[in-house]
Amino acid sequence: MVITGRKVFFFFAGAFAVIISVNLLLAFSAVRTFPGLEVKNSYVASQNWDAERAAQLALDWTVDAVVRDEVLTLSITDAEGVPVEVQSLSGVFGRATSVRDDQTPDFEFNGEAYVAPVETADGNWNLRLDAVAPDGTDFRQRIVVLVD
């Protein structure tokens, strides 16, 4: 078998065609699954960020979320470890990389934690939590939930 200039050209052209095709596929996939902007105007959102963060940290809450048997359990406790019942609670539960599996859990407080049925599969999930403390303080946090 003789290696000619023509064969080398087709080999390299084929290799570059594969590389370009894979890059285009990944780029289109990334753009298609990106959920969009987090806030409409980042400058306006930044103006109150320090004050909101300080108020949230002053609550001294510990937040944890787990999924067992298709039930999402969200525990919010204060500095003494006492469960916190909030004024309002909402959240989006979904994959870290795509909005396709996003769910809005319907949380119910059972006296110790908030529980909600969810549909999951193994892997990394996020709960993007929005709550309002009994004193009116806004509380926002993203909680990573690993499902086995």
mmCIF file of N, CA and C in Angstrom:
data_model
loop_
_atom_site.group_PDB
_atom_site.id
_atom_site.type_symbol
_atom_site.label_atom_id
_atom_site.label_comp_id
_atom_site.label_asym_id
_atom_site.label_seq_id
_atom_site.Cartn_x
_atom_site.Cartn_y
_atom_site.Cartn_z
ATOM 1 N N MET A 1 0.840 -1.173 0.000
ATOM 2 C CA MET A 1 0.000 0.000 0.000
ATOM 3 C C MET A 1 0.892 1.246 0.000
ATOM 4 N N VAL A 2 0.672 2.078 -0.957
ATOM 5 C CA VAL A 2 1.466 3.282 -1.126
ATOM 6 C C VAL A 2 0.668 4.465 -0.567
ATOM 7 N N ILE A 3 1.343 5.229 0.256
ATOM 8 C CA ILE A 3 0.699 6.432 0.789
ATOM 9 C C ILE A 3 1.004 7.580 -0.154
ATOM 10 N N THR A 4 -0.050 8.099 -0.739
ATOM 11 C CA THR A 4 0.103 9.199 -1.683
ATOM 12 C C THR A 4 -0.391 10.485 -1.051
ATOM 13 N N GLY A 5 -0.076 11.571 -1.699
ATOM 14 C CA GLY A 5 -0.552 12.868 -1.224
ATOM 15 C C GLY A 5 -2.068 12.932 -1.183
ATOM 16 N N ARG A 6 -2.706 12.291 -2.124
ATOM 17 C CA ARG A 6 -4.168 12.279 -2.190
ATOM 18 C C ARG A 6 -4.767 11.576 -0.960
ATOM 19 N N LYS A 7 -4.181 10.431 -0.574
ATOM 20 C CA LYS A 7 -4.656 9.691 0.603
ATOM 21 C C LYS A 7 -4.453 10.487 1.888
ATOM 22 N N VAL A 8 -3.317 11.134 2.019
ATOM 23 C CA VAL A 8 -3.040 11.962 3.199
ATOM 24 C C VAL A 8 -4.043 13.106 3.285
ATOM 25 N N PHE A 9 -4.309 13.739 2.138
ATOM 26 C CA PHE A 9 -5.278 14.831 2.117
ATOM 27 C C PHE A 9 -6.650 14.354 2.595
ATOM 28 N N PHE A 10 -7.149 13.233 2.059
ATOM 29 C CA PHE A 10 -8.467 12.733 2.451
ATOM 30 C C PHE A 10 -8.500 12.298 3.919
ATOM 31 N N PHE A 11 -7.407 11.763 4.422
ATOM 32 C CA PHE A 11 -7.331 11.397 5.831
ATOM 33 C C PHE A 11 -7.478 12.643 6.706
ATOM 34 N N PHE A 12 -6.686 13.672 6.432
ATOM 35 C CA PHE A 12 -6.752 14.897 7.237
ATOM 36 C C PHE A 12 -8.086 15.619 7.055
ATOM 37 N N ALA A 13 -8.605 15.668 5.852
ATOM 38 C CA ALA A 13 -9.903 16.301 5.609
ATOM 39 C C ALA A 13 -10.995 15.570 6.392
ATOM 40 N N GLY A 14 -10.945 14.235 6.385
ATOM 41 C CA GLY A 14 -11.927 13.445 7.140
ATOM 42 C C GLY A 14 -11.812 13.688 8.637
ATOM 43 N N ALA A 15 -10.580 13.734 9.140
ATOM 44 C CA ALA A 15 -10.370 13.973 10.572
ATOM 45 C C ALA A 15 -10.901 15.346 10.973
ATOM 46 N N PHE A 16 -10.606 16.367 10.180
ATOM 47 C CA PHE A 16 -11.106 17.705 10.498
ATOM 48 C C PHE A 16 -12.627 17.783 10.363
ATOM 49 N N ALA A 17 -13.199 17.055 9.413
ATOM 50 C CA ALA A 17 -14.659 17.038 9.274
ATOM 51 C C ALA A 17 -15.305 16.446 10.513
ATOM 52 N N VAL A 18 -14.736 15.400 11.069
ATOM 53 C CA VAL A 18 -15.257 14.798 12.306
ATOM 54 C C VAL A 18 -15.150 15.783 13.460
ATOM 55 N N ILE A 19 -14.006 16.422 13.604
ATOM 56 C CA ILE A 19 -13.800 17.385 14.693
ATOM 57 C C ILE A 19 -14.785 18.543 14.589
ATOM 58 N N ILE A 20 -14.935 19.108 13.408
ATOM 59 C CA ILE A 20 -15.852 20.241 13.217
ATOM 60 C C ILE A 20 -17.291 19.807 13.463
ATOM 61 N N SER A 21 -17.669 18.622 13.004
ATOM 62 C CA SER A 21 -19.035 18.121 13.219
ATOM 63 C C SER A 21 -19.343 17.960 14.702
ATOM 64 N N VAL A 22 -18.427 17.381 15.452
ATOM 65 C CA VAL A 22 -18.637 17.187 16.891
ATOM 66 C C VAL A 22 -18.723 18.535 17.597
ATOM 67 N N ASN A 23 -17.854 19.482 17.237
ATOM 68 C CA ASN A 23 -17.908 20.808 17.849
ATOM 69 C C ASN A 23 -19.240 21.506 17.568
ATOM 70 N N LEU A 24 -19.716 21.422 16.341
ATOM 71 C CA LEU A 24 -21.007 22.029 16.008
ATOM 72 C C LEU A 24 -22.147 21.360 16.776
ATOM 73 N N LEU A 25 -22.131 20.045 16.866
ATOM 74 C CA LEU A 25 -23.162 19.323 17.621
ATOM 75 C C LEU A 25 -23.175 19.771 19.081
ATOM 76 N N LEU A 26 -22.009 19.848 19.716
ATOM 77 C CA LEU A 26 -21.941 20.273 21.112
ATOM 78 C C LEU A 26 -22.370 21.730 21.284
ATOM 79 N N ALA A 27 -21.996 22.593 20.367
ATOM 80 C CA ALA A 27 -22.388 24.003 20.461
ATOM 81 C C ALA A 27 -23.897 24.165 20.332
ATOM 82 N N PHE A 28 -24.508 23.498 19.356
ATOM 83 C CA PHE A 28 -25.970 23.586 19.210
ATOM 84 C C PHE A 28 -26.675 22.997 20.419
ATOM 85 N N SER A 29 -26.167 21.906 20.963
ATOM 86 C CA SER A 29 -26.767 21.301 22.149
ATOM 87 C C SER A 29 -26.676 22.232 23.351
ATOM 88 N N ALA A 30 -25.545 22.897 23.526
ATOM 89 C CA ALA A 30 -25.375 23.825 24.640
ATOM 90 C C ALA A 30 -26.334 25.009 24.530
ATOM 91 N N VAL A 31 -26.475 25.555 23.356
ATOM 92 C CA VAL A 31 -27.375 26.700 23.158
ATOM 93 C C VAL A 31 -28.835 26.287 23.346
ATOM 94 N N ARG A 32 -29.199 25.100 22.842
ATOM 95 C CA ARG A 32 -30.586 24.635 22.927
ATOM 96 C C ARG A 32 -31.004 24.356 24.374
ATOM 97 N N THR A 33 -30.100 23.867 25.234
ATOM 98 C CA THR A 33 -30.465 23.491 26.594
ATOM 99 C C THR A 33 -30.212 24.580 27.617
ATOM 100 N N PHE A 34 -29.589 25.695 27.234
ATOM 101 C CA PHE A 34 -29.337 26.774 28.193
ATOM 102 C C PHE A 34 -30.643 27.463 28.558
ATOM 103 N N PRO A 35 -30.979 27.556 29.863
ATOM 104 C CA PRO A 35 -32.266 28.116 30.257
ATOM 105 C C PRO A 35 -32.392 29.620 30.085
ATOM 106 N N GLY A 36 -31.299 30.331 29.890
ATOM 107 C CA GLY A 36 -31.394 31.768 29.690
ATOM 108 C C GLY A 36 -30.785 32.545 30.839
ATOM 109 N N LEU A 37 -31.165 33.793 30.927
ATOM 110 C CA LEU A 37 -30.622 34.682 31.940
ATOM 111 C C LEU A 37 -31.170 34.363 33.319
ATOM 112 N N GLU A 38 -30.351 34.572 34.327
ATOM 113 C CA GLU A 38 -30.794 34.406 35.708
ATOM 114 C C GLU A 38 -31.605 35.624 36.153
ATOM 115 N N VAL A 39 -31.175 36.798 35.766
ATOM 116 C CA VAL A 39 -31.879 38.035 36.112
ATOM 117 C C VAL A 39 -31.953 38.909 34.866
ATOM 118 N N LYS A 40 -32.949 39.781 34.811
ATOM 119 C CA LYS A 40 -33.114 40.644 33.640
ATOM 120 C C LYS A 40 -32.011 41.686 33.549
ATOM 121 N N ASN A 41 -31.650 42.271 34.693
ATOM 122 C CA ASN A 41 -30.645 43.316 34.696
ATOM 123 C C ASN A 41 -29.679 43.042 35.842
ATOM 124 N N SER A 42 -28.494 42.563 35.543
ATOM 125 C CA SER A 42 -27.537 42.171 36.582
ATOM 126 C C SER A 42 -27.057 43.367 37.402
ATOM 127 N N TYR A 43 -26.985 44.557 36.793
ATOM 128 C CA TYR A 43 -26.551 45.735 37.544
ATOM 129 C C TYR A 43 -27.559 46.073 38.640
ATOM 130 N N VAL A 44 -28.834 46.083 38.308
ATOM 131 C CA VAL A 44 -29.875 46.381 39.296
ATOM 132 C C VAL A 44 -29.882 45.305 40.384
ATOM 133 N N ALA A 45 -29.731 44.044 40.006
ATOM 134 C CA ALA A 45 -29.716 42.957 40.979
ATOM 135 C C ALA A 45 -28.527 43.078 41.930
ATOM 136 N N SER A 46 -27.424 43.616 41.448
ATOM 137 C CA SER A 46 -26.226 43.715 42.278
ATOM 138 C C SER A 46 -26.316 44.819 43.330
ATOM 139 N N GLN A 47 -27.192 45.777 43.148
ATOM 140 C CA GLN A 47 -27.261 46.918 44.048
ATOM 141 C C GLN A 47 -27.643 46.537 45.476
ATOM 142 N N ASN A 48 -28.484 45.517 45.644
ATOM 143 C CA ASN A 48 -28.928 45.112 46.977
ATOM 144 C C ASN A 48 -28.307 43.794 47.417
ATOM 145 N N TRP A 49 -27.382 43.280 46.646
ATOM 146 C CA TRP A 49 -26.864 41.944 46.903
ATOM 147 C C TRP A 49 -26.220 41.820 48.285
ATOM 148 N N ASP A 50 -25.363 42.757 48.660
ATOM 149 C CA ASP A 50 -24.678 42.673 49.959
ATOM 150 C C ASP A 50 -25.656 42.714 51.128
ATOM 151 N N ALA A 51 -26.639 43.600 51.068
ATOM 152 C CA ALA A 51 -27.622 43.698 52.152
ATOM 153 C C ALA A 51 -28.474 42.436 52.235
ATOM 154 N N GLU A 52 -28.894 41.912 51.082
ATOM 155 C CA GLU A 52 -29.700 40.685 51.074
ATOM 156 C C GLU A 52 -28.891 39.500 51.590
ATOM 157 N N ARG A 53 -27.629 39.429 51.205
ATOM 158 C CA ARG A 53 -26.767 38.346 51.675
ATOM 159 C C ARG A 53 -26.577 38.425 53.180
ATOM 160 N N ALA A 54 -26.335 39.611 53.724
ATOM 161 C CA ALA A 54 -26.142 39.776 55.172
ATOM 162 C C ALA A 54 -27.409 39.377 55.937
ATOM 163 N N ALA A 55 -28.577 39.780 55.416
ATOM 164 C CA ALA A 55 -29.840 39.418 56.078
ATOM 165 C C ALA A 55 -30.056 37.910 56.046
ATOM 166 N N GLN A 56 -29.723 37.294 54.937
ATOM 167 C CA GLN A 56 -29.886 35.846 54.814
ATOM 168 C C GLN A 56 -28.925 35.111 55.754
ATOM 169 N N LEU A 57 -27.679 35.558 55.820
ATOM 170 C CA LEU A 57 -26.714 34.929 56.727
ATOM 171 C C LEU A 57 -27.100 35.114 58.194
ATOM 172 N N ALA A 58 -27.746 36.242 58.525
ATOM 173 C CA ALA A 58 -28.172 36.498 59.904
ATOM 174 C C ALA A 58 -29.233 35.500 60.364
ATOM 175 N N LEU A 59 -29.970 34.906 59.421
ATOM 176 C CA LEU A 59 -30.949 33.886 59.798
ATOM 177 C C LEU A 59 -30.255 32.658 60.401
ATOM 178 N N ASP A 60 -29.020 32.385 59.966
ATOM 179 C CA ASP A 60 -28.229 31.258 60.458
ATOM 180 C C ASP A 60 -28.952 29.925 60.275
ATOM 181 N N TRP A 61 -29.535 29.756 59.097
ATOM 182 C CA TRP A 61 -30.249 28.517 58.778
ATOM 183 C C TRP A 61 -29.297 27.487 58.192
ATOM 184 N N THR A 62 -29.613 26.227 58.445
ATOM 185 C CA THR A 62 -28.953 25.119 57.784
ATOM 186 C C THR A 62 -29.998 24.446 56.913
ATOM 187 N N VAL A 63 -29.681 24.275 55.634
ATOM 188 C CA VAL A 63 -30.634 23.720 54.679
ATOM 189 C C VAL A 63 -30.040 22.453 54.077
ATOM 190 N N ASP A 64 -30.861 21.403 54.015
ATOM 191 C CA ASP A 64 -30.413 20.144 53.439
ATOM 192 C C ASP A 64 -31.577 19.532 52.673
ATOM 193 N N ALA A 65 -31.265 18.871 51.575
ATOM 194 C CA ALA A 65 -32.301 18.224 50.772
ATOM 195 C C ALA A 65 -31.829 16.841 50.356
ATOM 196 N N VAL A 66 -32.744 15.868 50.430
ATOM 197 C CA VAL A 66 -32.458 14.505 49.994
ATOM 198 C C VAL A 66 -33.681 13.959 49.268
ATOM 199 N N VAL A 67 -33.447 12.997 48.387
ATOM 200 C CA VAL A 67 -34.529 12.307 47.696
ATOM 201 C C VAL A 67 -34.448 10.831 48.059
ATOM 202 N N ARG A 68 -35.572 10.307 48.570
ATOM 203 C CA ARG A 68 -35.692 8.876 48.851
ATOM 204 C C ARG A 68 -37.063 8.423 48.371
ATOM 205 N N ASP A 69 -37.075 7.380 47.572
ATOM 206 C CA ASP A 69 -38.335 6.810 47.071
ATOM 207 C C ASP A 69 -39.221 7.856 46.397
ATOM 208 N N GLU A 70 -38.581 8.686 45.543
ATOM 209 C CA GLU A 70 -39.294 9.709 44.765
ATOM 210 C C GLU A 70 -39.969 10.772 45.645
ATOM 211 N N VAL A 71 -39.441 10.992 46.851
ATOM 212 C CA VAL A 71 -39.930 12.047 47.742
ATOM 213 C C VAL A 71 -38.747 12.951 48.082
ATOM 214 N N LEU A 72 -38.898 14.232 47.782
ATOM 215 C CA LEU A 72 -37.882 15.233 48.102
ATOM 216 C C LEU A 72 -38.162 15.744 49.503
ATOM 217 N N THR A 73 -37.174 15.616 50.392
ATOM 218 C CA THR A 73 -37.304 16.100 51.770
ATOM 219 C C THR A 73 -36.343 17.254 51.958
ATOM 220 N N LEU A 74 -36.892 18.408 52.296
ATOM 221 C CA LEU A 74 -36.119 19.628 52.500
ATOM 222 C C LEU A 74 -36.194 19.993 53.970
ATOM 223 N N SER A 75 -35.056 19.985 54.638
ATOM 224 C CA SER A 75 -35.038 20.375 56.050
ATOM 225 C C SER A 75 -34.364 21.733 56.193
ATOM 226 N N ILE A 76 -35.048 22.610 56.906
ATOM 227 C CA ILE A 76 -34.523 23.936 57.215
ATOM 228 C C ILE A 76 -34.512 24.042 58.736
ATOM 229 N N THR A 77 -33.315 24.224 59.301
ATOM 230 C CA THR A 77 -33.206 24.335 60.757
ATOM 231 C C THR A 77 -32.488 25.622 61.127
ATOM 232 N N ASP A 78 -32.808 26.135 62.323
ATOM 233 C CA ASP A 78 -32.158 27.353 62.791
ATOM 234 C C ASP A 78 -30.859 27.009 63.508
ATOM 235 N N ALA A 79 -30.249 27.992 64.174
ATOM 236 C CA ALA A 79 -28.949 27.794 64.814
ATOM 237 C C ALA A 79 -28.992 26.743 65.917
ATOM 238 N N GLU A 80 -30.155 26.568 66.543
ATOM 239 C CA GLU A 80 -30.297 25.572 67.610
ATOM 240 C C GLU A 80 -30.708 24.205 67.082
ATOM 241 N N GLY A 81 -30.888 24.080 65.780
ATOM 242 C CA GLY A 81 -31.290 22.812 65.193
ATOM 243 C C GLY A 81 -32.792 22.583 65.185
ATOM 244 N N VAL A 82 -33.573 23.615 65.475
ATOM 245 C CA VAL A 82 -35.033 23.523 65.502
ATOM 246 C C VAL A 82 -35.568 23.731 64.081
ATOM 247 N N PRO A 83 -36.492 22.876 63.632
ATOM 248 C CA PRO A 83 -37.068 23.060 62.295
ATOM 249 C C PRO A 83 -37.750 24.422 62.155
ATOM 250 N N VAL A 84 -37.575 25.044 60.996
ATOM 251 C CA VAL A 84 -38.128 26.362 60.720
ATOM 252 C C VAL A 84 -39.338 26.205 59.804
ATOM 253 N N GLU A 85 -40.447 26.824 60.179
ATOM 254 C CA GLU A 85 -41.613 26.890 59.291
ATOM 255 C C GLU A 85 -41.629 28.284 58.682
ATOM 256 N N VAL A 86 -41.520 28.364 57.373
ATOM 257 C CA VAL A 86 -41.366 29.635 56.671
ATOM 258 C C VAL A 86 -42.728 30.203 56.272
ATOM 259 N N GLN A 87 -42.744 31.507 55.948
ATOM 260 C CA GLN A 87 -43.974 32.144 55.460
ATOM 261 C C GLN A 87 -44.389 31.579 54.117
ATOM 262 N N SER A 88 -43.430 31.477 53.214
ATOM 263 C CA SER A 88 -43.710 30.921 51.888
ATOM 264 C C SER A 88 -42.474 30.188 51.394
ATOM 265 N N LEU A 89 -42.722 29.214 50.531
ATOM 266 C CA LEU A 89 -41.646 28.386 50.030
ATOM 267 C C LEU A 89 -41.966 27.971 48.606
ATOM 268 N N SER A 90 -41.000 28.160 47.723
ATOM 269 C CA SER A 90 -41.144 27.682 46.350
ATOM 270 C C SER A 90 -39.764 27.274 45.860
ATOM 271 N N GLY A 91 -39.751 26.517 44.807
ATOM 272 C CA GLY A 91 -38.474 26.096 44.288
ATOM 273 C C GLY A 91 -38.631 25.405 42.952
ATOM 274 N N VAL A 92 -37.513 25.256 42.284
ATOM 275 C CA VAL A 92 -37.461 24.517 41.027
ATOM 276 C C VAL A 92 -36.447 23.406 41.234
ATOM 277 N N PHE A 93 -36.875 22.192 40.965
ATOM 278 C CA PHE A 93 -36.032 21.018 41.126
ATOM 279 C C PHE A 93 -35.743 20.452 39.749
ATOM 280 N N GLY A 94 -34.474 20.398 39.382
ATOM 281 C CA GLY A 94 -34.135 19.914 38.050
ATOM 282 C C GLY A 94 -32.665 19.595 37.920
ATOM 283 N N ARG A 95 -32.316 19.211 36.723
ATOM 284 C CA ARG A 95 -30.922 18.894 36.424
ATOM 285 C C ARG A 95 -30.087 20.161 36.425
ATOM 286 N N ALA A 96 -28.801 19.986 36.662
ATOM 287 C CA ALA A 96 -27.898 21.132 36.697
ATOM 288 C C ALA A 96 -27.647 21.705 35.309
ATOM 289 N N THR A 97 -27.789 20.891 34.263
ATOM 290 C CA THR A 97 -27.377 21.314 32.929
ATOM 291 C C THR A 97 -28.508 21.545 31.951
ATOM 292 N N SER A 98 -29.742 21.259 32.321
ATOM 293 C CA SER A 98 -30.842 21.360 31.372
ATOM 294 C C SER A 98 -32.134 21.683 32.111
ATOM 295 N N VAL A 99 -33.042 22.377 31.437
ATOM 296 C CA VAL A 99 -34.350 22.689 32.033
ATOM 297 C C VAL A 99 -35.408 21.666 31.633
ATOM 298 N N ARG A 100 -35.038 20.685 30.823
ATOM 299 C CA ARG A 100 -36.001 19.703 30.316
ATOM 300 C C ARG A 100 -36.697 18.939 31.442
ATOM 301 N N ASP A 101 -35.977 18.602 32.535
ATOM 302 C CA ASP A 101 -36.535 17.821 33.630
ATOM 303 C C ASP A 101 -36.982 18.669 34.811
ATOM 304 N N ASP A 102 -37.055 19.993 34.646
ATOM 305 C CA ASP A 102 -37.433 20.869 35.760
ATOM 306 C C ASP A 102 -38.836 20.558 36.275
ATOM 307 N N GLN A 103 -38.964 20.604 37.589
ATOM 308 C CA GLN A 103 -40.238 20.375 38.269
ATOM 309 C C GLN A 103 -40.412 21.449 39.331
ATOM 310 N N THR A 104 -41.651 21.771 39.645
ATOM 311 C CA THR A 104 -41.948 22.695 40.727
ATOM 312 C C THR A 104 -42.607 21.898 41.844
ATOM 313 N N PRO A 105 -41.815 21.490 42.851
ATOM 314 C CA PRO A 105 -42.371 20.650 43.910
ATOM 315 C C PRO A 105 -43.431 21.384 44.716
ATOM 316 N N ASP A 106 -44.458 20.640 45.125
ATOM 317 C CA ASP A 106 -45.529 21.165 45.971
ATOM 318 C C ASP A 106 -45.209 20.758 47.410
ATOM 319 N N PHE A 107 -44.443 21.598 48.106
ATOM 320 C CA PHE A 107 -43.961 21.266 49.445
ATOM 321 C C PHE A 107 -45.073 21.355 50.485
ATOM 322 N N GLU A 108 -45.040 20.409 51.426
ATOM 323 C CA GLU A 108 -45.918 20.426 52.595
ATOM 324 C C GLU A 108 -45.043 20.259 53.827
ATOM 325 N N PHE A 109 -45.330 21.053 54.863
ATOM 326 C CA PHE A 109 -44.556 20.988 56.105
ATOM 327 C C PHE A 109 -45.164 19.913 56.997
ATOM 328 N N ASN A 110 -44.350 18.946 57.436
ATOM 329 C CA ASN A 110 -44.852 17.852 58.274
ATOM 330 C C ASN A 110 -44.492 18.020 59.746
ATOM 331 N N GLY A 111 -44.066 19.214 60.126
ATOM 332 C CA GLY A 111 -43.670 19.468 61.498
ATOM 333 C C GLY A 111 -42.164 19.435 61.702
ATOM 334 N N GLU A 112 -41.459 18.734 60.831
ATOM 335 C CA GLU A 112 -40.008 18.658 60.935
ATOM 336 C C GLU A 112 -39.293 19.077 59.660
ATOM 337 N N ALA A 113 -39.941 18.844 58.515
ATOM 338 C CA ALA A 113 -39.309 19.153 57.225
ATOM 339 C C ALA A 113 -40.405 19.361 56.188
ATOM 340 N N TYR A 114 -39.976 19.849 55.037
ATOM 341 C CA TYR A 114 -40.881 20.016 53.906
ATOM 342 C C TYR A 114 -40.704 18.814 52.986
ATOM 343 N N VAL A 115 -41.805 18.226 52.548
ATOM 344 C CA VAL A 115 -41.745 17.057 51.679
ATOM 345 C C VAL A 115 -42.581 17.314 50.423
ATOM 346 N N ALA A 116 -42.138 16.712 49.317
ATOM 347 C CA ALA A 116 -42.859 16.845 48.047
ATOM 348 C C ALA A 116 -42.499 15.659 47.160
ATOM 349 N N PRO A 117 -43.497 15.128 46.449
ATOM 350 C CA PRO A 117 -43.176 14.063 45.493
ATOM 351 C C PRO A 117 -42.477 14.642 44.267
ATOM 352 N N VAL A 118 -41.482 13.920 43.765
ATOM 353 C CA VAL A 118 -40.745 14.324 42.559
ATOM 354 C C VAL A 118 -40.455 13.090 41.721
ATOM 355 N N GLU A 119 -40.170 13.320 40.456
ATOM 356 C CA GLU A 119 -39.745 12.257 39.551
ATOM 357 C C GLU A 119 -38.271 12.458 39.258
ATOM 358 N N THR A 120 -37.463 11.448 39.573
ATOM 359 C CA THR A 120 -36.019 11.592 39.403
ATOM 360 C C THR A 120 -35.422 10.385 38.695
ATOM 361 N N ALA A 121 -34.173 10.524 38.372
ATOM 362 C CA ALA A 121 -33.314 9.443 37.901
ATOM 363 C C ALA A 121 -31.973 9.648 38.594
ATOM 364 N N ASP A 122 -31.115 8.674 38.512
ATOM 365 C CA ASP A 122 -29.810 8.799 39.154
ATOM 366 C C ASP A 122 -29.053 10.002 38.605
ATOM 367 N N GLY A 123 -28.280 10.634 39.488
ATOM 368 C CA GLY A 123 -27.419 11.713 39.042
ATOM 369 C C GLY A 123 -27.494 12.957 39.901
ATOM 370 N N ASN A 124 -26.951 14.032 39.355
ATOM 371 C CA ASN A 124 -26.851 15.319 40.029
ATOM 372 C C ASN A 124 -28.088 16.163 39.721
ATOM 373 N N TRP A 125 -28.782 16.613 40.750
ATOM 374 C CA TRP A 125 -29.956 17.471 40.622
ATOM 375 C C TRP A 125 -29.719 18.727 41.459
ATOM 376 N N ASN A 126 -30.434 19.796 41.132
ATOM 377 C CA ASN A 126 -30.370 21.039 41.895
ATOM 378 C C ASN A 126 -31.752 21.440 42.349
ATOM 379 N N LEU A 127 -31.833 21.947 43.564
ATOM 380 C CA LEU A 127 -33.060 22.581 44.055
ATOM 381 C C LEU A 127 -32.738 24.059 44.198
ATOM 382 N N ARG A 128 -33.377 24.877 43.366
ATOM 383 C CA ARG A 128 -33.214 26.331 43.447
ATOM 384 C C ARG A 128 -34.359 26.847 44.307
ATOM 385 N N LEU A 129 -34.026 27.158 45.546
ATOM 386 C CA LEU A 129 -34.997 27.422 46.599
ATOM 387 C C LEU A 129 -35.217 28.910 46.808
ATOM 388 N N ASP A 130 -36.477 29.303 46.936
ATOM 389 C CA ASP A 130 -36.867 30.657 47.327
ATOM 390 C C ASP A 130 -37.810 30.523 48.509
ATOM 391 N N ALA A 131 -37.438 31.148 49.633
ATOM 392 C CA ALA A 131 -38.273 31.088 50.826
ATOM 393 C C ALA A 131 -38.338 32.474 51.459
ATOM 394 N N VAL A 132 -39.361 32.674 52.269
ATOM 395 C CA VAL A 132 -39.487 33.909 53.033
ATOM 396 C C VAL A 132 -39.557 33.510 54.503
ATOM 397 N N ALA A 133 -38.618 34.035 55.292
ATOM 398 C CA ALA A 133 -38.550 33.730 56.715
ATOM 399 C C ALA A 133 -39.761 34.313 57.442
ATOM 400 N N PRO A 134 -40.040 33.828 58.651
ATOM 401 C CA PRO A 134 -41.159 34.390 59.428
ATOM 402 C C PRO A 134 -41.059 35.900 59.644
ATOM 403 N N ASP A 135 -39.825 36.440 59.667
ATOM 404 C CA ASP A 135 -39.667 37.894 59.842
ATOM 405 C C ASP A 135 -39.700 38.662 58.523
ATOM 406 N N GLY A 136 -39.927 37.956 57.406
ATOM 407 C CA GLY A 136 -40.021 38.607 56.102
ATOM 408 C C GLY A 136 -38.740 38.629 55.287
ATOM 409 N N THR A 137 -37.662 38.075 55.819
ATOM 410 C CA THR A 137 -36.384 38.043 55.110
ATOM 411 C C THR A 137 -36.442 37.041 53.960
ATOM 412 N N ASP A 138 -36.011 37.492 52.780
ATOM 413 C CA ASP A 138 -35.928 36.585 51.634
ATOM 414 C C ASP A 138 -34.736 35.659 51.805
ATOM 415 N N PHE A 139 -34.938 34.387 51.447
ATOM 416 C CA PHE A 139 -33.883 33.381 51.539
ATOM 417 C C PHE A 139 -33.827 32.649 50.215
ATOM 418 N N ARG A 140 -32.662 32.690 49.560
ATOM 419 C CA ARG A 140 -32.475 32.014 48.273
ATOM 420 C C ARG A 140 -31.218 31.160 48.358
ATOM 421 N N GLN A 141 -31.338 29.947 47.852
ATOM 422 C CA GLN A 141 -30.170 29.072 47.861
ATOM 423 C C GLN A 141 -30.332 27.991 46.806
ATOM 424 N N ARG A 142 -29.210 27.580 46.226
ATOM 425 C CA ARG A 142 -29.193 26.444 45.320
ATOM 426 C C ARG A 142 -28.585 25.290 46.072
ATOM 427 N N ILE A 143 -29.334 24.184 46.153
ATOM 428 C CA ILE A 143 -28.893 23.021 46.910
ATOM 429 C C ILE A 143 -28.651 21.881 45.929
ATOM 430 N N VAL A 144 -27.468 21.301 45.988
ATOM 431 C CA VAL A 144 -27.142 20.156 45.144
ATOM 432 C C VAL A 144 -27.700 18.911 45.811
ATOM 433 N N VAL A 145 -28.438 18.111 45.020
ATOM 434 C CA VAL A 145 -29.042 16.885 45.526
ATOM 435 C C VAL A 145 -28.532 15.736 44.648
ATOM 436 N N LEU A 146 -27.834 14.803 45.258
ATOM 437 C CA LEU A 146 -27.321 13.651 44.541
ATOM 438 C C LEU A 146 -28.314 12.501 44.717
ATOM 439 N N VAL A 147 -28.808 11.982 43.610
ATOM 440 C CA VAL A 147 -29.782 10.890 43.642
ATOM 441 C C VAL A 147 -29.085 9.612 43.192
ATOM 442 N N ASP A 148 -29.197 8.564 44.017
ATOM 443 C CA ASP A 148 -28.578 7.269 43.693
ATOM 444 C C ASP A 148 -29.601 6.341 43.062
#
